[in-house]
Short mmCIF file of C-alpha atoms in Angstrom, two decimals:
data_model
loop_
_atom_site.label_atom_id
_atom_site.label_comp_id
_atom_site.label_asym_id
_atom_site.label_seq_id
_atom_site.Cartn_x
_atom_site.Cartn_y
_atom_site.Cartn_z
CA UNK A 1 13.29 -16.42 -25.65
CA UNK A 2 12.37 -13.08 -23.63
CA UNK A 3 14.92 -12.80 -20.82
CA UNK A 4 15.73 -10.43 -18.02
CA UNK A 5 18.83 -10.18 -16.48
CA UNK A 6 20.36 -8.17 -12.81
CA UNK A 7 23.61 -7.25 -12.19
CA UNK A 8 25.57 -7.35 -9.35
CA UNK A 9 23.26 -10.42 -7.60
CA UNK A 10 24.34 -8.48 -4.47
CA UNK A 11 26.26 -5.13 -3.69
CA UNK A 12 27.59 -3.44 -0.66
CA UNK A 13 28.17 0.42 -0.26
CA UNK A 14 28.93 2.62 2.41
CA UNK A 15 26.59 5.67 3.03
CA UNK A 16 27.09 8.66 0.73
CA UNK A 17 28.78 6.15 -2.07
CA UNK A 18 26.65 6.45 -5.62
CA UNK A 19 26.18 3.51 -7.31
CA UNK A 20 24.13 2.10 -10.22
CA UNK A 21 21.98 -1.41 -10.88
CA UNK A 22 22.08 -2.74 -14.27
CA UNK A 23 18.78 -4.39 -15.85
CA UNK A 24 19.66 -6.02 -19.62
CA UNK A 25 16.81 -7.13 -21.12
CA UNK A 26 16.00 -9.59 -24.51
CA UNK A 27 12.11 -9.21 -25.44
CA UNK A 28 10.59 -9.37 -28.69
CA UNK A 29 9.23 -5.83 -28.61
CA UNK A 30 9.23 -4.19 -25.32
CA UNK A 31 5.62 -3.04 -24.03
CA UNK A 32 7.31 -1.69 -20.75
CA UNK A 33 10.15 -2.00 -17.89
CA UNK A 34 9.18 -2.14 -14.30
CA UNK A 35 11.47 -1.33 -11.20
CA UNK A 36 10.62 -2.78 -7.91
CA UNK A 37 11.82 -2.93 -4.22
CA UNK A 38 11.53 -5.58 -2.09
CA UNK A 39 12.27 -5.90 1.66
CA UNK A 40 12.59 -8.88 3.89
CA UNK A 41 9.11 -10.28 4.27
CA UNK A 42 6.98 -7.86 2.41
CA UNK A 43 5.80 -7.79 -1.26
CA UNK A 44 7.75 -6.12 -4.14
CA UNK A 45 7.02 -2.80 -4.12
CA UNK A 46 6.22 -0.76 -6.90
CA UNK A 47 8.82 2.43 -8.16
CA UNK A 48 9.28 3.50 -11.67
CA UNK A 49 7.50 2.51 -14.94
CA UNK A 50 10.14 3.23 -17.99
CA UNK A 51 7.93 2.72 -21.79
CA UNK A 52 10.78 4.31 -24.16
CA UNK A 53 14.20 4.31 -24.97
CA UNK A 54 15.93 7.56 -23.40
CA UNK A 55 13.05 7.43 -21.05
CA UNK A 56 14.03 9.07 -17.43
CA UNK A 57 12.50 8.75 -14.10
CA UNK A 58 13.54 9.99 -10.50
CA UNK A 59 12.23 9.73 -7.22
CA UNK A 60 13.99 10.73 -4.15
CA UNK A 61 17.94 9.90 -4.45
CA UNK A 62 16.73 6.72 -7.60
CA UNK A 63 17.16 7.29 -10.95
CA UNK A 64 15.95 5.17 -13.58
CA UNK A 65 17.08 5.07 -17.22
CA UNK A 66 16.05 3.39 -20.05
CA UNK A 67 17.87 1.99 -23.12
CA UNK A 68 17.04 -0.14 -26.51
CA UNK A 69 19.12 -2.85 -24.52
CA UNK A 70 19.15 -2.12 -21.11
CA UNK A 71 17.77 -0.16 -17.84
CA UNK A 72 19.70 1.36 -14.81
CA UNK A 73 18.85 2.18 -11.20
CA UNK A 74 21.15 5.06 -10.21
CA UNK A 75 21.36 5.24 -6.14
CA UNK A 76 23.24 9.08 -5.05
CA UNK A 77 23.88 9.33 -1.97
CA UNK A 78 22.16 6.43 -0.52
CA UNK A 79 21.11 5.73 2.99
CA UNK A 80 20.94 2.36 5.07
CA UNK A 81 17.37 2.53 4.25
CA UNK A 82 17.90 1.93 1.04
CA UNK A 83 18.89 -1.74 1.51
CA UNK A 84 17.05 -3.65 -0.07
CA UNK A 85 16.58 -6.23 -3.04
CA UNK A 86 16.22 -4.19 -6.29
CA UNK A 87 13.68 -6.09 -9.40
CA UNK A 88 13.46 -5.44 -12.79
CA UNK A 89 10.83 -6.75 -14.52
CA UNK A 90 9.67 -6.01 -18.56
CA UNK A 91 6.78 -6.44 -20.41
CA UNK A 92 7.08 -8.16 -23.72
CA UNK A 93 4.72 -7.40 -26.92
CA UNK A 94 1.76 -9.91 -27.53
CA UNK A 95 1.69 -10.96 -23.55
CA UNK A 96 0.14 -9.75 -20.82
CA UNK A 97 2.71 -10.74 -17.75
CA UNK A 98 5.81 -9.30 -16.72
CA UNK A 99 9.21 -11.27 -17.07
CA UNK A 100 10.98 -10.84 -13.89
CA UNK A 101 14.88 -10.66 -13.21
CA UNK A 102 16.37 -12.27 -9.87
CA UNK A 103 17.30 -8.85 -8.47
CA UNK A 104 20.36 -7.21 -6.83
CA UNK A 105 20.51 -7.58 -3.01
CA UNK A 106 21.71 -3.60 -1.90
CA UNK A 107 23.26 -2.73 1.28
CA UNK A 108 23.95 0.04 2.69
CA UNK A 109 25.95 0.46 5.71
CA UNK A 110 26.27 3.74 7.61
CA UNK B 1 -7.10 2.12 -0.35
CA UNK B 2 -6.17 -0.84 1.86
CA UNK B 3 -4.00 -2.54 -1.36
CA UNK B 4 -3.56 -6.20 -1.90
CA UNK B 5 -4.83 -8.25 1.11
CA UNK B 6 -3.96 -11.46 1.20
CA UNK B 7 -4.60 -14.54 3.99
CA UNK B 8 -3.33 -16.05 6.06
CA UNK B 9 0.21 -14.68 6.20
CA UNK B 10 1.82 -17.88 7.24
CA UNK B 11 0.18 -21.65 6.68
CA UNK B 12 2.18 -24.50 7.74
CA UNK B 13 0.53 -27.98 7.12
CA UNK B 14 1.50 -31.42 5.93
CA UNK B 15 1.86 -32.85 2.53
CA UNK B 16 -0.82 -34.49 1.34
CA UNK B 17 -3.57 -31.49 2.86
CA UNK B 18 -5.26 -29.54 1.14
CA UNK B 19 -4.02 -25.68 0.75
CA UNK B 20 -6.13 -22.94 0.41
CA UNK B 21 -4.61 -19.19 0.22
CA UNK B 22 -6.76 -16.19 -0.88
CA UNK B 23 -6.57 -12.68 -2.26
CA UNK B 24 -8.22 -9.46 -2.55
CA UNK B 25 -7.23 -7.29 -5.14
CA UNK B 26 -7.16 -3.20 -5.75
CA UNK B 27 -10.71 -1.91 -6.27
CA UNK B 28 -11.39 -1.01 -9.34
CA UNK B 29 -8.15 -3.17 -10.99
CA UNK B 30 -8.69 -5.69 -13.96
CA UNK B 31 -6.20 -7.45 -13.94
CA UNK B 32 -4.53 -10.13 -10.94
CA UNK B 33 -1.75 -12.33 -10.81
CA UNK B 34 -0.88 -15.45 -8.92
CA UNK B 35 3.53 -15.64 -8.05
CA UNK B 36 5.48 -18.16 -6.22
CA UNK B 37 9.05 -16.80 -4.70
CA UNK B 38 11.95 -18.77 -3.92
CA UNK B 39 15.79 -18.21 -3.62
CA UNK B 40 16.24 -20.68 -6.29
CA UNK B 41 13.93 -19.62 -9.19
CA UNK B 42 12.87 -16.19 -7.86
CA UNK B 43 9.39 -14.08 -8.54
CA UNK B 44 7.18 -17.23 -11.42
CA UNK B 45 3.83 -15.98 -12.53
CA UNK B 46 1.61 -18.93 -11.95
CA UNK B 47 -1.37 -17.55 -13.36
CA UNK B 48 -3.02 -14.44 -14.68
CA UNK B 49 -6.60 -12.87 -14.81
CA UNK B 50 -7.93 -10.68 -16.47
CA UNK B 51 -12.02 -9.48 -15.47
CA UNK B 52 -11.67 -12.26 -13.86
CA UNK B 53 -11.51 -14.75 -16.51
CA UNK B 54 -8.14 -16.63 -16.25
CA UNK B 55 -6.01 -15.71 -19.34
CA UNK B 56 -2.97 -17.40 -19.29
CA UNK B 57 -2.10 -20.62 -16.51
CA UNK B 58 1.17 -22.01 -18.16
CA UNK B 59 3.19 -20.93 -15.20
CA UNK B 60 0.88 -23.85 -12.90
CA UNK B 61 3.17 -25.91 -12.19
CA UNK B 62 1.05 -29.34 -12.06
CA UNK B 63 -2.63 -30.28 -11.88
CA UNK B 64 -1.93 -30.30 -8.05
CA UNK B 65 -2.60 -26.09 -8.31
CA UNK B 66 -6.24 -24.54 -9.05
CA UNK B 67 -6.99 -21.07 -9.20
CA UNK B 68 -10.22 -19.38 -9.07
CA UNK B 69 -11.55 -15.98 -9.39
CA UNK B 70 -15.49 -15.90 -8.63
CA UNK B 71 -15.49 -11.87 -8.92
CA UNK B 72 -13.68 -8.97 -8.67
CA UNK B 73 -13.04 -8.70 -5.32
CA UNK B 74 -11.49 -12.18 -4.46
CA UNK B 75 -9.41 -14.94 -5.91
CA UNK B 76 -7.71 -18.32 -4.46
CA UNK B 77 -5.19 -20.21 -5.18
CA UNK B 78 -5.27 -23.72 -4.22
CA UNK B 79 -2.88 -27.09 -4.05
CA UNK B 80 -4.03 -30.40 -3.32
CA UNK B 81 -2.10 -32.34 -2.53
CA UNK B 82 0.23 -30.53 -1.06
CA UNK B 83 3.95 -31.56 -1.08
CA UNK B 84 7.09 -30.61 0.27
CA UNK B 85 8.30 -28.88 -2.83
CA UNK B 86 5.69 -26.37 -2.65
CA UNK B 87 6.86 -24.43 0.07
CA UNK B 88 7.65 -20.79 -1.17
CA UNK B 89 6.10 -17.52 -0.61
CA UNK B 90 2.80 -16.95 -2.69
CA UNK B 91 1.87 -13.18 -3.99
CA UNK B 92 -0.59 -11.93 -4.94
CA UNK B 93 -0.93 -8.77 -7.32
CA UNK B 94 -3.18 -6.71 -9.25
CA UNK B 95 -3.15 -3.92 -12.12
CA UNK B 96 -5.31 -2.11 -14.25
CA UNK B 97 -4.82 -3.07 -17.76
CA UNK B 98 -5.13 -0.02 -20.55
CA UNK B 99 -7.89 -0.04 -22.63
CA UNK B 100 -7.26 2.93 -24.31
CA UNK B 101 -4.45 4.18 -26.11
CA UNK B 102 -2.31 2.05 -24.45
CA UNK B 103 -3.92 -0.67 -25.13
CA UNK B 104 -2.77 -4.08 -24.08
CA UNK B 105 0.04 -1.76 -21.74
CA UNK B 106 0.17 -3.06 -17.99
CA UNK B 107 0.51 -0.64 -16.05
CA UNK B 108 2.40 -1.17 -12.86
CA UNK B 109 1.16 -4.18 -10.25
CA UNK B 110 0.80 -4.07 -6.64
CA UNK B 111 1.85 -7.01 -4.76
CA UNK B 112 0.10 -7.93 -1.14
CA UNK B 113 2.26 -9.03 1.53
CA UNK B 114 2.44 -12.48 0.82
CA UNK B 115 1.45 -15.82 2.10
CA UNK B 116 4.64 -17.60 3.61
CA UNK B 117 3.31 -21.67 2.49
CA UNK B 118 6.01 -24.25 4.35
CA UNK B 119 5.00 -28.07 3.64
CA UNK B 120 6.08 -30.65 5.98
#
């Protein structure tokens, strides 16, 4: 069965302390792995879009990297406004929907 | 673009009424997706469409949910009746899937604001 999975479920830092998300993933064949943000209220929104293994993206201080097994979100430096819940989501071969994880609940405090 | 626009924000009703929450995806996307959020079970994909045509509904949860999408520019999602247990927050997405290439790749969704459903 195709299965994402988050770790931590929640995580605390203090401003300036770099940290990383973990994103392990079981699909039969993986079409693509999705990174999202969500903040209280609002829709998940959209960051990075990994398709390979050894795959790299960055934007601002985030950093996301993509294994066989596995993704990670790596937050340098962050900033309070980088609280936030953190999904992963993948895209399996043959199906047309994403597979969401339950997310890691980030914050910072100054 | 305005993105995903979805109404109302916030519906509270009884159970047993009929629920009616609607959606307008991306211009010019092909592809939009019904989800349900709660603490306990997270982001579900209740249904999926794809030029408009529903592709796959085996996240609906019982006969109690409809969806419809009569074009490209709108699609609803409706329970009837409604009961207690539905209460959640409803999204609403869209993407553009690849015809190309990368065919059968999604590319990324965007998700509206949401439509916070509580059922008394």
């Amino acid at each position: 069965e195709d299965q994402v999975t988050q770790s931590p479920e929640a995580l605390r830092l203090q401003e300036g302390e770099s940290s990383s998300l973990n994103c392990s993933y079981t699909v039969s064949g993986l079409r693509g792995l999705f990174w999202y943000r969500q903040d209280p209220g609002k829709g998940p929104e959209f960051l990075f879009t990994l398709y390979s293994a050894g795959e790299e993206k960055e934007k601002e201080r985030l950093k996301a990297t993509l294994t066989k097994k596995e993704s990670f979100l790596h937050i340098t430096a962050p900033k309070p406004e980088d609280s936030a819940t953190y999904l992963c989501a993948v895209q399996a071969a043959g199906t047309y929907k994403y597979i969401f994880g339950t997310g890691t609940r980030l914050k910072v405090l100054a | 673009d305005a993105g995903v626009i979805q109404s109302p924000r916030h519906e509270v009703t009884e159970m047993g009424q009929e629920v009616t929450l609607r959606c307008k995806p991306i211009s010019g996307h092909n592809s939009l997706f019904w989800y349900r959020q709660t603490m306990m079970r997270g982001l579900e994909l209740l249904i999926y469409f794809n030029n408009n045509v529903p592709i796959d509904d085996s996240g609906m949860p019982e006969d109690r949910f409809s969806a419809k999408m009569p074009n490209a520019s709108f699609s609803t999602l409706k329970i009837q009746p409604s009961e207690p247990r539905d209460s959640a927050v409803y999204f609403c997405a869209s993407s553009l899937l690849s015809r190309g290439l990368d065919r059968g790749r999604l590319g990324e969704q965007y998700f509206g604001p949401g439509t916070r459903l509580t059922v008394t």
